[in-house]
mmCIF file of N, CA and C in Angstrom:
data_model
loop_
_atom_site.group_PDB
_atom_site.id
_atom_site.type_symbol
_atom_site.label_atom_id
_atom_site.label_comp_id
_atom_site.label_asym_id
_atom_site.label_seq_id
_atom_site.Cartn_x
_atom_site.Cartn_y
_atom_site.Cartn_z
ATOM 1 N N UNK F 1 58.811 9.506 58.407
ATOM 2 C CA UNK F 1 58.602 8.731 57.201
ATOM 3 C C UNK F 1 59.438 9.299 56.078
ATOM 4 N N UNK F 2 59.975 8.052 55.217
ATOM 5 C CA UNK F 2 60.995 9.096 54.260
ATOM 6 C C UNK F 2 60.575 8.930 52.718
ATOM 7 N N UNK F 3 60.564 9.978 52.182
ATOM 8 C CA UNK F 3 59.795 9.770 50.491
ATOM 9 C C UNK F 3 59.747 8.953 49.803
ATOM 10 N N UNK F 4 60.578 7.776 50.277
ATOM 11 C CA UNK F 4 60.832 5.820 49.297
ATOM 12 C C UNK F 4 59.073 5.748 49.645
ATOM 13 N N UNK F 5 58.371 6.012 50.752
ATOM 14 C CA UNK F 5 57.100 5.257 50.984
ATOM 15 C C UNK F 5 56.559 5.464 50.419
ATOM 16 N N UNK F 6 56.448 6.901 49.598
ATOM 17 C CA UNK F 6 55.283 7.619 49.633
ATOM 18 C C UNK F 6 55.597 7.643 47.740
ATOM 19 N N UNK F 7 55.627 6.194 47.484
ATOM 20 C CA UNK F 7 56.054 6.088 45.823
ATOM 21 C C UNK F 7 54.617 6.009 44.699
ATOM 22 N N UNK F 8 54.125 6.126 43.567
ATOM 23 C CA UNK F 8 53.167 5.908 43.041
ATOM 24 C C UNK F 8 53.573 4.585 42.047
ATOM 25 N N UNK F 9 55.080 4.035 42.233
ATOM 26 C CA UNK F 9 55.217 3.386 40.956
ATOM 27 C C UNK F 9 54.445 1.865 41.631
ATOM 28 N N UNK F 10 54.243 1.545 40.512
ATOM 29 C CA UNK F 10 52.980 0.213 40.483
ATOM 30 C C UNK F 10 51.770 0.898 40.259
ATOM 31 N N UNK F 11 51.322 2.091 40.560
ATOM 32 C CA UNK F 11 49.672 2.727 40.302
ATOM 33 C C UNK F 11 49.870 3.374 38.543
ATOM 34 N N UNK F 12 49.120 3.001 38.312
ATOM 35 C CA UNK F 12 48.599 3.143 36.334
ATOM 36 C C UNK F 12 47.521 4.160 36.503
ATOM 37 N N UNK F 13 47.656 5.219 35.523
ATOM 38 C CA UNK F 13 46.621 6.485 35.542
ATOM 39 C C UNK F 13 46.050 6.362 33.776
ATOM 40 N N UNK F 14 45.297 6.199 33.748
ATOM 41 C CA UNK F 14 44.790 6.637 32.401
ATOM 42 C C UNK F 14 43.334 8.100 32.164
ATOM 43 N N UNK F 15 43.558 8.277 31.413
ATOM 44 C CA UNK F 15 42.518 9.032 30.763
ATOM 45 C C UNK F 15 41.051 8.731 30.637
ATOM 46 N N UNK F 16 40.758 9.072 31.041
ATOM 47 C CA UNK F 16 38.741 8.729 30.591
ATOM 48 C C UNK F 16 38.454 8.614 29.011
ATOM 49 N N UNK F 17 38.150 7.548 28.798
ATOM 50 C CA UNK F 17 38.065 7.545 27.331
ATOM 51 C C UNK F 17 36.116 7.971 27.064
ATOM 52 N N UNK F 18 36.672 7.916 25.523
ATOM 53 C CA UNK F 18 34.963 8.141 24.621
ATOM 54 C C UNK F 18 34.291 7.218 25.147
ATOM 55 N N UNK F 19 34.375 5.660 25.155
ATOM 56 C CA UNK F 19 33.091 4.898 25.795
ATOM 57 C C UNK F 19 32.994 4.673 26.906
ATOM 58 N N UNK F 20 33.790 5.408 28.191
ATOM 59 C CA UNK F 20 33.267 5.785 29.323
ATOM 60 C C UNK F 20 32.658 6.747 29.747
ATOM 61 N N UNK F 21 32.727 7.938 28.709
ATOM 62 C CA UNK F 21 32.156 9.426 28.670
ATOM 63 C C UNK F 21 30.932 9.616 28.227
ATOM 64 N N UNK F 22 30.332 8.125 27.380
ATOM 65 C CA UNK F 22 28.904 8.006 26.808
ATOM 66 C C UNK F 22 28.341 6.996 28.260
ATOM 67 N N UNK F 23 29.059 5.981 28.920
ATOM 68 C CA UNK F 23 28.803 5.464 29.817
ATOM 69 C C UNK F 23 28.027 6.714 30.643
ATOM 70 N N UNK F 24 29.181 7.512 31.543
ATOM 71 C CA UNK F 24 28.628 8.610 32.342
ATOM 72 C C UNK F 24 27.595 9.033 32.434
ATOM 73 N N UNK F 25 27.454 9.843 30.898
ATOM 74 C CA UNK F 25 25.959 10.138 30.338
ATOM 75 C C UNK F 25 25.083 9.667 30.598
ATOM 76 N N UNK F 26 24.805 8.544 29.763
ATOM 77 C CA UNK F 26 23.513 7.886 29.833
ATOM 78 C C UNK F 26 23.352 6.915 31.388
ATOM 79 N N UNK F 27 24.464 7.073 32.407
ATOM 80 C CA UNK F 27 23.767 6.549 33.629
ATOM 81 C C UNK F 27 23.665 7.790 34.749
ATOM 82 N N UNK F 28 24.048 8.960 33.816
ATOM 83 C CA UNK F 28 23.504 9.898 35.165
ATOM 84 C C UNK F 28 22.283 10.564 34.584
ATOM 85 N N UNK F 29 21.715 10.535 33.366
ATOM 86 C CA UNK F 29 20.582 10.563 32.992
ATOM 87 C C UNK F 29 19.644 9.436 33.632
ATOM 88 N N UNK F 30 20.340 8.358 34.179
ATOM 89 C CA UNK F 30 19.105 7.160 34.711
ATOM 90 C C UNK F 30 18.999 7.443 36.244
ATOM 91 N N UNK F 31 20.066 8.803 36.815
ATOM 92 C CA UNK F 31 19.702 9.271 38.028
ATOM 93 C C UNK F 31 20.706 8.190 39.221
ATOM 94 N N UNK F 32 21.773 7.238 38.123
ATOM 95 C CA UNK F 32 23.184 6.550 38.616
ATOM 96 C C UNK F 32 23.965 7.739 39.606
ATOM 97 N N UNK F 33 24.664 7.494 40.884
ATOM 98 C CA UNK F 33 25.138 8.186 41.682
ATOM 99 C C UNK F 33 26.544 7.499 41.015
ATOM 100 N N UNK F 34 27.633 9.273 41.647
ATOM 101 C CA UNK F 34 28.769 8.784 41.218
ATOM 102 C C UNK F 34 29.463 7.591 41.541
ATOM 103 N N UNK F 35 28.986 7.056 42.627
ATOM 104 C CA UNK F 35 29.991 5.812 43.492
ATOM 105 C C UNK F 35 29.646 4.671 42.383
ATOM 106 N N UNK F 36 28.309 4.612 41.995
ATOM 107 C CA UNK F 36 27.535 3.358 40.826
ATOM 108 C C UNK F 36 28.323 3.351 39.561
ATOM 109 N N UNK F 37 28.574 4.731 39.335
ATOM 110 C CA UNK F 37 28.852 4.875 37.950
ATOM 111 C C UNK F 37 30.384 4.220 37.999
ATOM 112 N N UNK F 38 31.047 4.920 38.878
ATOM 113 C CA UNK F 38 32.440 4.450 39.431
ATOM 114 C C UNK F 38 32.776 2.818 39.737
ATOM 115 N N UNK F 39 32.131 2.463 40.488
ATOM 116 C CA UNK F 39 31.871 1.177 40.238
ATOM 117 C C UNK F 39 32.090 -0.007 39.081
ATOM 118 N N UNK F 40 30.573 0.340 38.620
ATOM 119 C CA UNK F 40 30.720 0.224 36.791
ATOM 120 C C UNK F 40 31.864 0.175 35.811
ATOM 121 N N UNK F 41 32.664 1.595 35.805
ATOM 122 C CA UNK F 41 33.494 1.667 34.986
ATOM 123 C C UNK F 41 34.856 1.304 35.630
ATOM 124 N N UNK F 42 35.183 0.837 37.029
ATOM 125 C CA UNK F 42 36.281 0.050 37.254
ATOM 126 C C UNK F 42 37.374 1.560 37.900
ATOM 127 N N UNK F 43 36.860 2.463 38.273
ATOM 128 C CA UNK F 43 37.263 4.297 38.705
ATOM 129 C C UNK F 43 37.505 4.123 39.867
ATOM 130 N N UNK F 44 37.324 5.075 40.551
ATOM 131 C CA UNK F 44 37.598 6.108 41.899
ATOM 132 C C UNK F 44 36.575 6.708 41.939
ATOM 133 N N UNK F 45 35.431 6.944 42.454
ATOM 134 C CA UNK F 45 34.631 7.981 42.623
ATOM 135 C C UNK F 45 34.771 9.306 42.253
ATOM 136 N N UNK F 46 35.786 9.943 42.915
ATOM 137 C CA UNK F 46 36.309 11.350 43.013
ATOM 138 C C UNK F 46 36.779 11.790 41.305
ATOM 139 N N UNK F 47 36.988 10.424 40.202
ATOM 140 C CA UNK F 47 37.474 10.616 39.603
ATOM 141 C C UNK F 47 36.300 10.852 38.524
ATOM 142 N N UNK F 48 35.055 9.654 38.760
ATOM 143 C CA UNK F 48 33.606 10.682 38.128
ATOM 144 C C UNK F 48 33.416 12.208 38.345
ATOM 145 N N UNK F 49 33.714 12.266 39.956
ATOM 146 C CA UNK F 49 33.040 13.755 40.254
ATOM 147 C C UNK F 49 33.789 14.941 39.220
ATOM 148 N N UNK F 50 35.405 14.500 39.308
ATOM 149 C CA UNK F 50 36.088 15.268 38.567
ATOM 150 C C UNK F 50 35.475 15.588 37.495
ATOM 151 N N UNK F 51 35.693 14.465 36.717
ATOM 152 C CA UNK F 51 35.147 14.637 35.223
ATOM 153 C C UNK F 51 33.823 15.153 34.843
ATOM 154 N N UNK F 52 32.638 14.955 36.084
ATOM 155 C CA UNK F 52 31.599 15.902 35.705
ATOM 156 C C UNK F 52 31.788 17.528 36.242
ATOM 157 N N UNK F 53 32.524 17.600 36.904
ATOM 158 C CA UNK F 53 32.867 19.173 37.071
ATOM 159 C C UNK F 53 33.679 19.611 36.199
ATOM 160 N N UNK F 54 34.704 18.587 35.794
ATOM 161 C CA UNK F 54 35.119 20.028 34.644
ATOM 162 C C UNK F 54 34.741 20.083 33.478
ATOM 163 N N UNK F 55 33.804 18.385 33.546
ATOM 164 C CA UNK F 55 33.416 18.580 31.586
ATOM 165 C C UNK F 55 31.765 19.187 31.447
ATOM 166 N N UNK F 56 31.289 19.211 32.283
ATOM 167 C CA UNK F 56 29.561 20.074 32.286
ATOM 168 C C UNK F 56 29.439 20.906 31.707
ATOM 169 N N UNK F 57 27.935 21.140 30.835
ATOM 170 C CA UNK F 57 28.320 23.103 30.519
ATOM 171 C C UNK F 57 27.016 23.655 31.145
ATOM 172 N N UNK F 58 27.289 24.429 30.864
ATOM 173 C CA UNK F 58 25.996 25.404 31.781
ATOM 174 C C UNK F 58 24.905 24.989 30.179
ATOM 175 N N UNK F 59 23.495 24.858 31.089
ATOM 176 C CA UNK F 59 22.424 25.521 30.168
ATOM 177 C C UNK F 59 21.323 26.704 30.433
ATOM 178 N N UNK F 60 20.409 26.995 29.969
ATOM 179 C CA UNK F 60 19.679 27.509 30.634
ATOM 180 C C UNK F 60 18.384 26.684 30.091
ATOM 181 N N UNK F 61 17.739 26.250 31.546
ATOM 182 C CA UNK F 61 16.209 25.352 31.291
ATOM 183 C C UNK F 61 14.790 26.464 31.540
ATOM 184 N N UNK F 62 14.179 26.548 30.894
ATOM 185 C CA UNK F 62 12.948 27.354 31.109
ATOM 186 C C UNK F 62 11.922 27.470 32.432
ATOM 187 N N UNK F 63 11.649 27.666 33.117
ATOM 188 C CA UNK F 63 11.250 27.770 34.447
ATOM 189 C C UNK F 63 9.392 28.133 34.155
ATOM 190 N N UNK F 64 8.608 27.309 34.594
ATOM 191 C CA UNK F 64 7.105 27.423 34.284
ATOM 192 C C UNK F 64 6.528 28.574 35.244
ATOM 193 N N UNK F 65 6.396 29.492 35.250
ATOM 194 C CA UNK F 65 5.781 30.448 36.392
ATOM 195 C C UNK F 65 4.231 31.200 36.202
ATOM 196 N N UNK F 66 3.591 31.553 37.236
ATOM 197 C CA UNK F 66 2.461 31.708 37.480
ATOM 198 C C UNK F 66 2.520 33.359 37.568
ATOM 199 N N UNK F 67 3.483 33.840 38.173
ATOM 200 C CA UNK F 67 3.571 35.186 38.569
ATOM 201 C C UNK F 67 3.677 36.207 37.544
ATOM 202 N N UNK F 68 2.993 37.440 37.911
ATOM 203 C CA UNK F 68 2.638 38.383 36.780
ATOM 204 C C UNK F 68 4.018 39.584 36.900
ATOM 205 N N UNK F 69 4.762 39.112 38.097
ATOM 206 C CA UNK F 69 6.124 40.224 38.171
ATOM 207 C C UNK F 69 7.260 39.624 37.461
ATOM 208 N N UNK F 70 7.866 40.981 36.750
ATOM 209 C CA UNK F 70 8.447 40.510 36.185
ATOM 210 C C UNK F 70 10.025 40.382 36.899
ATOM 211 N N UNK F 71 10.005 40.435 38.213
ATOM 212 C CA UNK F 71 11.460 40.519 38.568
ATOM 213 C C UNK F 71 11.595 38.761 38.889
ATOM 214 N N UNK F 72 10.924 38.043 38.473
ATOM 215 C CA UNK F 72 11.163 36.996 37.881
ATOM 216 C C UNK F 72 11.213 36.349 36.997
ATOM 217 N N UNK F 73 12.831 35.516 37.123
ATOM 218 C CA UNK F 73 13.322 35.396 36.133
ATOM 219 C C UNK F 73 12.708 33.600 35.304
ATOM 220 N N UNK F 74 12.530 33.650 34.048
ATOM 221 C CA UNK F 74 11.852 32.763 33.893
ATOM 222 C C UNK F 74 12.776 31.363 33.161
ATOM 223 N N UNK F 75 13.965 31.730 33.209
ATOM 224 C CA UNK F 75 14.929 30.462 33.378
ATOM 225 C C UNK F 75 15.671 30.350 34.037
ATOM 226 N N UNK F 76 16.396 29.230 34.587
ATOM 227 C CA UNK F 76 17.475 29.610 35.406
ATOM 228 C C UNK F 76 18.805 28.409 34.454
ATOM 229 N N UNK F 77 19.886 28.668 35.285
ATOM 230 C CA UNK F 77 21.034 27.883 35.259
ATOM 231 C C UNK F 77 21.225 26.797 35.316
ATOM 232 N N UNK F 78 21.637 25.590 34.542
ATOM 233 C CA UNK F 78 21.551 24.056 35.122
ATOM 234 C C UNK F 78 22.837 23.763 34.682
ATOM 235 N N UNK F 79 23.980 22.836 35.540
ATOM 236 C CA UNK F 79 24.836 21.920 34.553
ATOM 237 C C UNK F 79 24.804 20.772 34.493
ATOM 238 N N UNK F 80 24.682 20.278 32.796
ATOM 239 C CA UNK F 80 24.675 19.188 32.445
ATOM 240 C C UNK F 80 26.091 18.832 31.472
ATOM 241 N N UNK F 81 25.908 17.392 31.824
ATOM 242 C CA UNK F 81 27.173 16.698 31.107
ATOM 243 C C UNK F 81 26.778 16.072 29.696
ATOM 244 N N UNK F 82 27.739 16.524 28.930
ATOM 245 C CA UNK F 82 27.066 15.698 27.871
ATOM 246 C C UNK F 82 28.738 14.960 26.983
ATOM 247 N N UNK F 83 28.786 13.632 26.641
ATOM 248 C CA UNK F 83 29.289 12.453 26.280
ATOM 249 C C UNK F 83 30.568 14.032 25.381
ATOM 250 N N UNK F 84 29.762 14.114 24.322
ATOM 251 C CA UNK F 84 30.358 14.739 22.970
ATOM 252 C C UNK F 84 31.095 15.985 23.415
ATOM 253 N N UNK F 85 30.546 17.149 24.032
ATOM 254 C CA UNK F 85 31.426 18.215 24.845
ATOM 255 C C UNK F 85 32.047 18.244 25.656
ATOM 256 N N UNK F 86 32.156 16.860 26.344
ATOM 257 C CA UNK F 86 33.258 16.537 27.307
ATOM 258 C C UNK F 86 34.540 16.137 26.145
ATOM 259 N N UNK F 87 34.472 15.279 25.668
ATOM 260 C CA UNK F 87 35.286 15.081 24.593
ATOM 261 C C UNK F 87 36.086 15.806 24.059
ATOM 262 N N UNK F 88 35.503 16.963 23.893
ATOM 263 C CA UNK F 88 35.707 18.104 22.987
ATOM 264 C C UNK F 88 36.346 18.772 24.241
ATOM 265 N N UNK F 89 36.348 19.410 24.654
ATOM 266 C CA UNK F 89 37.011 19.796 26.202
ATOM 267 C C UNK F 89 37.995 19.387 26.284
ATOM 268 N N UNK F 90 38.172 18.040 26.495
ATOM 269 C CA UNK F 90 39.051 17.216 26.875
ATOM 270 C C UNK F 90 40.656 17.128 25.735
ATOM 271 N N UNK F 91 40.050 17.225 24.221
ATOM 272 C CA UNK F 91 41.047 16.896 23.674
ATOM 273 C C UNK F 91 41.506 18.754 23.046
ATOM 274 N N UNK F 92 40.927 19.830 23.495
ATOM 275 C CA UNK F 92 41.549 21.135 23.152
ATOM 276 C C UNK F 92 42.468 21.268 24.313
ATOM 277 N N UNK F 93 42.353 21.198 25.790
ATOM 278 C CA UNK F 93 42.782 21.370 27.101
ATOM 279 C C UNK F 93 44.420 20.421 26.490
ATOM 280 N N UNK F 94 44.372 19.383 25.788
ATOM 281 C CA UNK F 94 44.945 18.215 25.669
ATOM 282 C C UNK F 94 46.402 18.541 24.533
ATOM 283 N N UNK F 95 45.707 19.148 23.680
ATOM 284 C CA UNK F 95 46.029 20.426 22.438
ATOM 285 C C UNK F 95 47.016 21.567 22.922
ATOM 286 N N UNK F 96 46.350 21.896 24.383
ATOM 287 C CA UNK F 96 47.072 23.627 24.855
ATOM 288 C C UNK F 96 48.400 22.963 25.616
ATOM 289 N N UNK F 97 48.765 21.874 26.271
ATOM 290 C CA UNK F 97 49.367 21.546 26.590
ATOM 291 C C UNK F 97 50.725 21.273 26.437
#
């Protein structure tokens, strides 16, 4: 096979904009899987997953426990996506460039 095939021209790439990044949000808060969300916004799947892996931040959520030892720990690690810090991510990364 010779590299003429293997062309991208005709395929259009854009950027994830602000009212797809509030989209995201508020349908993976409704417990929306990436393929739905993808769907929805007219994407690639892989191209939600992207964007929630690199725009997430860590939190820490409080953990309810019963146990009187203390080598447990009483929050742990979660990542969540949120509309506004993806944004923000997005346009410093955008900045360093």
């Amino acid at each position: 096979m010779s590299q003429s095939e293997y062309t991208t021209k005709g395929r259009t790439y854009c950027h994830i904009q602000e009212p797809e990044r509030k989209c995201i949000q508020r349908m993976k808060e409704n417990g929306s899987s990436n393929n739905e969300i993808a769907r929805v916004l007219g994407r690639h799947k892989s191209s939600i997953g992207r964007e929630l892996r690199r725009n997430a931040v860590e939190q820490r959520e409080t953990v309810q426990t019963y146990s009187k030892s203390i080598e447990i720990p009483l929050w742990r690690e979660v990542r969540r996506y949120f509309w506004d810090s993806a944004q923000r991510l997005y346009e410093t990364r955008r900045l360093n460039t």
